[in-house]
mmCIF file of C-alpha atoms in Angstrom:
data_model
loop_
_atom_site.group_PDB
_atom_site.id
_atom_site.type_symbol
_atom_site.label_atom_id
_atom_site.label_comp_id
_atom_site.label_asym_id
_atom_site.label_seq_id
_atom_site.Cartn_x
_atom_site.Cartn_y
_atom_site.Cartn_z
ATOM 1 C CA MET A 166 6.100 -68.503 120.691
ATOM 2 C CA GLU A 167 5.437 -70.737 117.798
ATOM 3 C CA HIS A 168 2.011 -69.887 117.829
ATOM 4 C CA LEU A 169 1.886 -66.524 118.009
ATOM 5 C CA ILE A 170 4.793 -65.388 115.962
ATOM 6 C CA LYS A 171 4.388 -66.629 112.816
ATOM 7 C CA TRP A 172 5.742 -66.153 109.300
ATOM 8 C CA PRO A 173 2.590 -65.321 106.758
ATOM 9 C CA SER A 174 1.578 -67.834 104.216
ATOM 10 C CA GLY A 175 -1.261 -69.188 102.498
ATOM 11 C CA SER A 176 -4.208 -67.092 102.588
ATOM 12 C CA ARG A 177 -2.454 -65.246 105.400
ATOM 13 C CA ALA A 178 0.336 -64.016 102.911
ATOM 14 C CA VAL A 179 -2.206 -62.958 100.307
ATOM 15 C CA GLU A 180 -4.136 -60.550 103.190
ATOM 16 C CA VAL A 181 -0.760 -58.999 104.178
ATOM 17 C CA MET A 182 0.090 -57.864 100.966
ATOM 18 C CA GLU A 183 -3.352 -56.579 100.109
ATOM 19 C CA GLY A 184 -3.570 -55.009 103.630
ATOM 20 C CA PHE A 185 -0.085 -53.319 102.948
ATOM 21 C CA GLU A 186 -1.299 -52.558 99.220
ATOM 22 C CA GLU A 187 -4.225 -50.945 100.774
ATOM 23 C CA GLN A 188 -2.234 -48.123 102.645
ATOM 24 C CA LYS A 189 0.235 -46.559 100.114
ATOM 25 C CA ARG A 190 -0.233 -48.541 96.918
ATOM 26 C CA VAL A 191 3.454 -50.494 97.220
ATOM 27 C CA PRO A 192 2.490 -53.783 96.148
ATOM 28 C CA ALA A 193 3.775 -57.457 96.940
ATOM 29 C CA VAL A 194 4.711 -56.239 100.928
ATOM 30 C CA ILE A 195 4.838 -59.537 103.045
ATOM 31 C CA GLY A 196 6.422 -57.315 106.152
ATOM 32 C CA ALA A 197 8.732 -54.635 107.342
ATOM 33 C CA ILE A 198 11.893 -55.165 108.824
ATOM 34 C CA ASP A 199 14.022 -53.171 111.260
ATOM 35 C CA GLY A 200 16.156 -53.054 114.413
ATOM 36 C CA SER A 201 15.503 -51.907 118.030
ATOM 37 C CA HIS A 202 17.614 -51.024 120.520
ATOM 38 C CA ILE A 203 17.520 -53.034 123.774
ATOM 39 C CA PRO A 204 18.979 -50.394 126.731
ATOM 40 C CA ILE A 205 20.934 -52.928 129.147
ATOM 41 C CA LYS A 206 23.454 -52.535 131.964
ATOM 42 C CA ALA A 207 27.075 -52.973 131.282
ATOM 43 C CA PRO A 208 27.663 -56.485 130.852
ATOM 44 C CA ARG A 209 30.785 -58.551 132.774
ATOM 45 C CA GLU A 210 32.566 -59.225 129.859
ATOM 46 C CA CYS A 211 33.233 -56.699 126.954
ATOM 47 C CA PRO A 212 31.788 -53.536 128.865
ATOM 48 C CA GLU A 213 33.629 -51.184 126.181
ATOM 49 C CA ASN A 214 31.098 -52.660 123.614
ATOM 50 C CA ILE A 215 28.471 -49.819 123.369
ATOM 51 C CA ASN A 216 26.817 -48.606 120.503
ATOM 52 C CA ARG A 217 27.320 -45.146 118.711
ATOM 53 C CA LYS A 218 25.438 -43.323 121.564
ATOM 54 C CA ASP A 219 27.134 -44.474 123.984
ATOM 55 C CA PHE A 220 25.209 -46.882 125.841
ATOM 56 C CA HIS A 221 24.830 -50.705 126.246
ATOM 57 C CA SER A 222 22.392 -52.278 124.248
ATOM 58 C CA ILE A 223 21.086 -55.323 122.846
ATOM 59 C CA LEU A 224 19.584 -55.520 118.918
ATOM 60 C CA LEU A 225 16.272 -57.079 118.537
ATOM 61 C CA GLN A 226 15.522 -57.789 114.408
ATOM 62 C CA ALA A 227 11.626 -57.836 113.972
ATOM 63 C CA CYS A 228 9.483 -58.112 111.000
ATOM 64 C CA CYS A 229 6.018 -57.279 111.116
ATOM 65 C CA ASP A 230 2.827 -57.358 109.152
ATOM 66 C CA HIS A 231 0.624 -54.212 108.299
ATOM 67 C CA GLU A 232 -1.214 -54.579 111.500
ATOM 68 C CA MET A 233 1.578 -54.649 113.599
ATOM 69 C CA PHE A 234 1.576 -58.087 114.670
ATOM 70 C CA PHE A 235 5.397 -59.691 115.218
ATOM 71 C CA THR A 236 6.078 -62.142 112.037
ATOM 72 C CA ASN A 237 9.602 -62.835 112.835
ATOM 73 C CA CYS A 238 12.390 -61.905 115.584
ATOM 74 C CA TYR A 239 16.289 -62.166 116.339
ATOM 75 C CA CYS A 240 17.431 -60.957 119.103
ATOM 76 C CA GLY A 241 20.862 -61.079 121.433
ATOM 77 C CA TRP A 242 23.601 -59.467 118.847
ATOM 78 C CA PRO A 243 25.463 -56.219 121.153
ATOM 79 C CA GLY A 244 24.287 -52.716 120.065
ATOM 80 C CA SER A 245 27.538 -51.884 118.141
ATOM 81 C CA VAL A 246 26.726 -54.274 115.238
ATOM 82 C CA HIS A 247 25.520 -53.351 111.948
ATOM 83 C CA ASP A 248 21.928 -54.368 110.936
ATOM 84 C CA SER A 249 22.968 -55.621 107.944
ATOM 85 C CA ARG A 250 25.431 -58.285 109.864
ATOM 86 C CA VAL A 251 22.636 -59.009 111.971
ATOM 87 C CA LEU A 252 20.524 -59.958 109.314
ATOM 88 C CA ARG A 253 22.791 -62.011 107.240
ATOM 89 C CA ASN A 254 22.961 -64.224 110.608
ATOM 90 C CA SER A 255 19.441 -64.529 111.281
ATOM 91 C CA ASP A 256 16.931 -66.730 109.959
ATOM 92 C CA ILE A 257 15.179 -64.763 107.777
ATOM 93 C CA PHE A 258 17.975 -64.501 105.790
ATOM 94 C CA ASP A 259 18.753 -68.342 105.919
ATOM 95 C CA SER A 260 14.805 -68.708 104.772
ATOM 96 C CA ALA A 261 15.392 -66.263 101.962
ATOM 97 C CA SER A 262 18.624 -68.183 100.617
ATOM 98 C CA ASN A 263 16.917 -71.825 101.121
ATOM 99 C CA ARG A 264 13.575 -71.363 101.087
ATOM 100 C CA HIS A 265 12.792 -68.036 99.002
ATOM 101 C CA ASP A 266 9.668 -68.947 97.268
ATOM 102 C CA ASP A 267 8.184 -70.144 100.603
ATOM 103 C CA PHE A 268 8.654 -67.391 102.553
ATOM 104 C CA PHE A 269 8.544 -65.131 99.285
ATOM 105 C CA PRO A 270 5.357 -66.005 97.602
ATOM 106 C CA ASN A 271 4.440 -64.422 94.474
ATOM 107 C CA ASN A 272 7.786 -62.324 94.005
ATOM 108 C CA SER A 273 6.892 -60.755 97.532
ATOM 109 C CA HIS A 274 9.325 -58.606 99.557
ATOM 110 C CA LEU A 275 10.338 -56.927 103.099
ATOM 111 C CA LEU A 276 10.485 -53.212 103.304
ATOM 112 C CA GLY A 277 14.002 -52.044 105.088
ATOM 113 C CA ASP A 278 15.450 -48.963 105.791
ATOM 114 C CA ALA A 279 18.854 -47.745 104.131
ATOM 115 C CA ALA A 280 20.702 -49.751 106.562
ATOM 116 C CA TYR A 281 19.511 -53.285 104.566
ATOM 117 C CA PRO A 282 21.019 -54.732 101.452
ATOM 118 C CA LEU A 283 18.891 -54.357 98.463
ATOM 119 C CA GLN A 284 17.852 -57.535 97.735
ATOM 120 C CA THR A 285 15.108 -58.818 95.630
ATOM 121 C CA TRP A 286 13.313 -59.790 98.612
ATOM 122 C CA ILE A 287 14.058 -56.488 100.671
ATOM 123 C CA MET A 288 13.298 -52.977 98.939
ATOM 124 C CA THR A 289 15.136 -50.367 100.361
ATOM 125 C CA PRO A 290 14.701 -46.502 99.472
ATOM 126 C CA TYR A 291 17.412 -44.770 96.990
ATOM 127 C CA LYS A 292 19.856 -43.256 98.524
ATOM 128 C CA ASP A 293 19.882 -39.681 98.470
ATOM 129 C CA ASN A 294 22.732 -37.900 96.813
ATOM 130 C CA GLY A 295 20.924 -34.816 96.269
ATOM 131 C CA HIS A 296 20.239 -35.488 92.942
ATOM 132 C CA LEU A 297 16.966 -37.855 93.250
ATOM 133 C CA THR A 298 14.361 -37.788 90.517
ATOM 134 C CA GLU A 299 10.963 -36.596 91.694
ATOM 135 C CA GLN A 300 9.778 -40.459 90.583
ATOM 136 C CA GLN A 301 12.601 -42.116 93.272
ATOM 137 C CA LYS A 302 11.555 -39.187 95.699
ATOM 138 C CA THR A 303 7.903 -40.280 95.308
ATOM 139 C CA TYR A 304 8.814 -43.994 95.966
ATOM 140 C CA ASN A 305 11.119 -43.041 98.955
ATOM 141 C CA HIS A 306 7.889 -41.310 100.389
ATOM 142 C CA LEU A 307 5.757 -44.317 100.011
ATOM 143 C CA HIS A 308 8.268 -46.605 100.863
ATOM 144 C CA SER A 309 8.963 -44.933 104.033
ATOM 145 C CA SER A 310 5.170 -44.273 105.025
ATOM 146 C CA THR A 311 4.400 -47.963 104.457
ATOM 147 C CA ARG A 312 7.557 -49.407 106.526
ATOM 148 C CA MET A 313 6.591 -47.098 109.445
ATOM 149 C CA VAL A 314 4.457 -49.782 110.665
ATOM 150 C CA ILE A 315 7.583 -51.552 112.170
ATOM 151 C CA GLU A 316 8.277 -48.229 113.937
ATOM 152 C CA ARG A 317 5.334 -48.553 115.249
ATOM 153 C CA ALA A 318 4.855 -51.709 116.347
ATOM 154 C CA PHE A 319 8.509 -50.967 118.368
ATOM 155 C CA ALA A 320 6.873 -48.347 120.054
ATOM 156 C CA LEU A 321 3.882 -49.950 121.162
ATOM 157 C CA LEU A 322 5.916 -52.940 122.314
ATOM 158 C CA LYS A 323 8.273 -50.718 124.312
ATOM 159 C CA GLY A 324 5.277 -48.388 125.577
ATOM 160 C CA ARG A 325 3.405 -51.372 126.702
ATOM 161 C CA PHE A 326 6.371 -53.095 128.531
ATOM 162 C CA ARG A 327 8.327 -50.482 129.775
ATOM 163 C CA ARG A 328 11.082 -52.939 131.194
ATOM 164 C CA LEU A 329 12.516 -52.845 127.505
ATOM 165 C CA LYS A 330 13.489 -49.249 128.440
ATOM 166 C CA TYR A 331 16.080 -50.437 130.566
ATOM 167 C CA VAL A 332 16.991 -54.540 131.190
ATOM 168 C CA ASP A 333 18.586 -54.107 134.674
ATOM 169 C CA ILE A 334 19.917 -57.561 135.057
ATOM 170 C CA ASP A 335 23.514 -59.475 135.180
ATOM 171 C CA LYS A 336 22.960 -62.428 133.126
ATOM 172 C CA VAL A 337 23.117 -61.256 129.238
ATOM 173 C CA ASP A 338 22.235 -64.511 128.418
ATOM 174 C CA ASP A 339 18.547 -64.266 129.774
ATOM 175 C CA ILE A 340 17.734 -60.573 128.066
ATOM 176 C CA PRO A 341 16.431 -62.284 124.637
ATOM 177 C CA LYS A 342 14.190 -64.575 126.692
ATOM 178 C CA ILE A 343 12.588 -61.242 128.238
ATOM 179 C CA VAL A 344 12.223 -59.561 124.839
ATOM 180 C CA ILE A 345 10.756 -62.629 123.352
ATOM 181 C CA VAL A 346 8.027 -62.815 126.314
ATOM 182 C CA ALA A 347 7.440 -59.143 125.309
ATOM 183 C CA ARG A 348 7.019 -59.920 122.114
ATOM 184 C CA VAL A 349 4.443 -62.740 122.440
ATOM 185 C CA LEU A 350 2.524 -60.715 124.754
ATOM 186 C CA HIS A 351 2.319 -57.916 122.450
ATOM 187 C CA ASN A 352 0.888 -59.907 119.542
ATOM 188 C CA VAL A 353 -1.791 -61.406 122.279
ATOM 189 C CA SER A 354 -2.771 -58.003 123.071
ATOM 190 C CA LEU A 355 -3.307 -57.711 119.368
ATOM 191 C CA CYS A 356 -5.522 -60.656 119.176
ATOM 192 C CA ASN A 357 -7.209 -59.356 121.693
ATOM 193 C CA GLU A 358 -7.915 -56.308 120.086
ATOM 194 C CA ASP A 359 -6.759 -54.326 123.434
ATOM 195 C CA SER A 360 -6.377 -50.206 122.965
ATOM 196 C CA PHE A 361 -3.153 -49.842 122.211
ATOM 197 C CA LEU A 362 -3.377 -45.788 121.791
ATOM 198 C CA ASP A 363 -2.334 -45.480 125.564
ATOM 199 C CA PHE A 364 0.392 -47.074 125.248
ATOM 200 C CA MET A 365 1.831 -45.666 122.147
ATOM 201 C CA ASP A 366 5.470 -44.704 123.235
ATOM 202 C CA ASP A 367 7.727 -42.252 120.868
ATOM 203 C CA GLN A 368 9.194 -43.996 117.999
ATOM 204 C CA ASP A 369 12.732 -44.800 118.217
ATOM 205 C CA ASP A 370 15.607 -42.782 116.998
ATOM 206 C CA ASP A 371 17.847 -44.781 114.607
ATOM 207 C CA VAL A 372 21.008 -45.111 117.345
ATOM 208 C CA ASN A 373 23.627 -46.546 114.865
ATOM 209 C CA GLY A 374 22.507 -44.749 111.881
ATOM 210 C CA TYR A 375 24.454 -47.104 109.227
ATOM 211 C CA GLU A 376 24.158 -47.353 105.432
ATOM 212 C CA SER A 377 24.174 -50.553 103.675
ATOM 213 C CA ILE A 378 27.703 -50.099 101.935
ATOM 214 C CA LEU A 379 27.054 -53.476 99.716
ATOM 215 C CA THR A 380 26.567 -53.398 96.081
ATOM 216 C CA PRO A 381 22.970 -54.470 95.320
ATOM 217 C CA ASN A 382 22.090 -57.333 92.464
ATOM 218 C CA THR A 383 21.067 -56.320 89.187
ATOM 219 C CA PRO A 384 17.571 -58.286 89.716
ATOM 220 C CA ALA A 385 17.030 -56.399 92.988
ATOM 221 C CA VAL A 386 17.666 -53.148 91.171
ATOM 222 C CA GLN A 387 15.356 -53.843 88.293
ATOM 223 C CA LYS A 388 12.566 -54.592 90.659
ATOM 224 C CA ARG A 389 12.903 -51.662 92.381
ATOM 225 C CA THR A 390 12.781 -49.837 89.261
ATOM 226 C CA GLU A 391 9.654 -51.511 88.166
ATOM 227 C CA ILE A 392 7.955 -50.858 91.577
ATOM 228 C CA MET A 393 8.973 -46.928 91.359
ATOM 229 C CA GLU A 394 7.764 -46.772 87.956
ATOM 230 C CA TYR A 395 4.187 -48.489 89.007
ATOM 231 C CA LEU A 396 3.829 -45.849 91.728
ATOM 232 C CA THR A 397 4.146 -43.391 89.814
ATOM 233 C CA GLN A 398 2.683 -43.982 86.806
#
């Protein structure tokens, strides 16, 4: 896993940022982040713990680059948990807090949906309150179009490894191991340039549909404004 699921650094980080910018002009993107639900059978412990669509699942949080390679993965929390809570307990949050310049060189950032908190290292969309400016709408569109690569990566992962549609085992602690193996093999397949069109599944539904309720900090707000102005000039 450590050889195949790696955070981009050095020349690869530059390549990833350039790859993202070539798509929709969004600058300094080092990855896209999202969560996906892995359906499981009812666990023996806490069987009442279900997500908002009334099925049992565990959460897979993952980041990927512009080519759908997984670059960071974190798995095992119950599906009822908010994405932002999973994020705060993940290694990527720790890295952003303690090794920011190593993981986010040149003021780079991830793209995340509205469930994630706006940070200088995670750019999120503007909340649509019915009064968005044209600039904000354009930013949201380009942000969403660029971030969609992580949804496509999840769709390919589950389309190729269909056991992830429903993991029917009793030992819940073993489920993250199965997911890890699938993610590694996903990257192996991309390295081998295997055709993926036949395996591309429907993209995930937003099961929980949470929005972040955390107040963004001022530097993050300013950074998002600068990116919006750059994209709409």
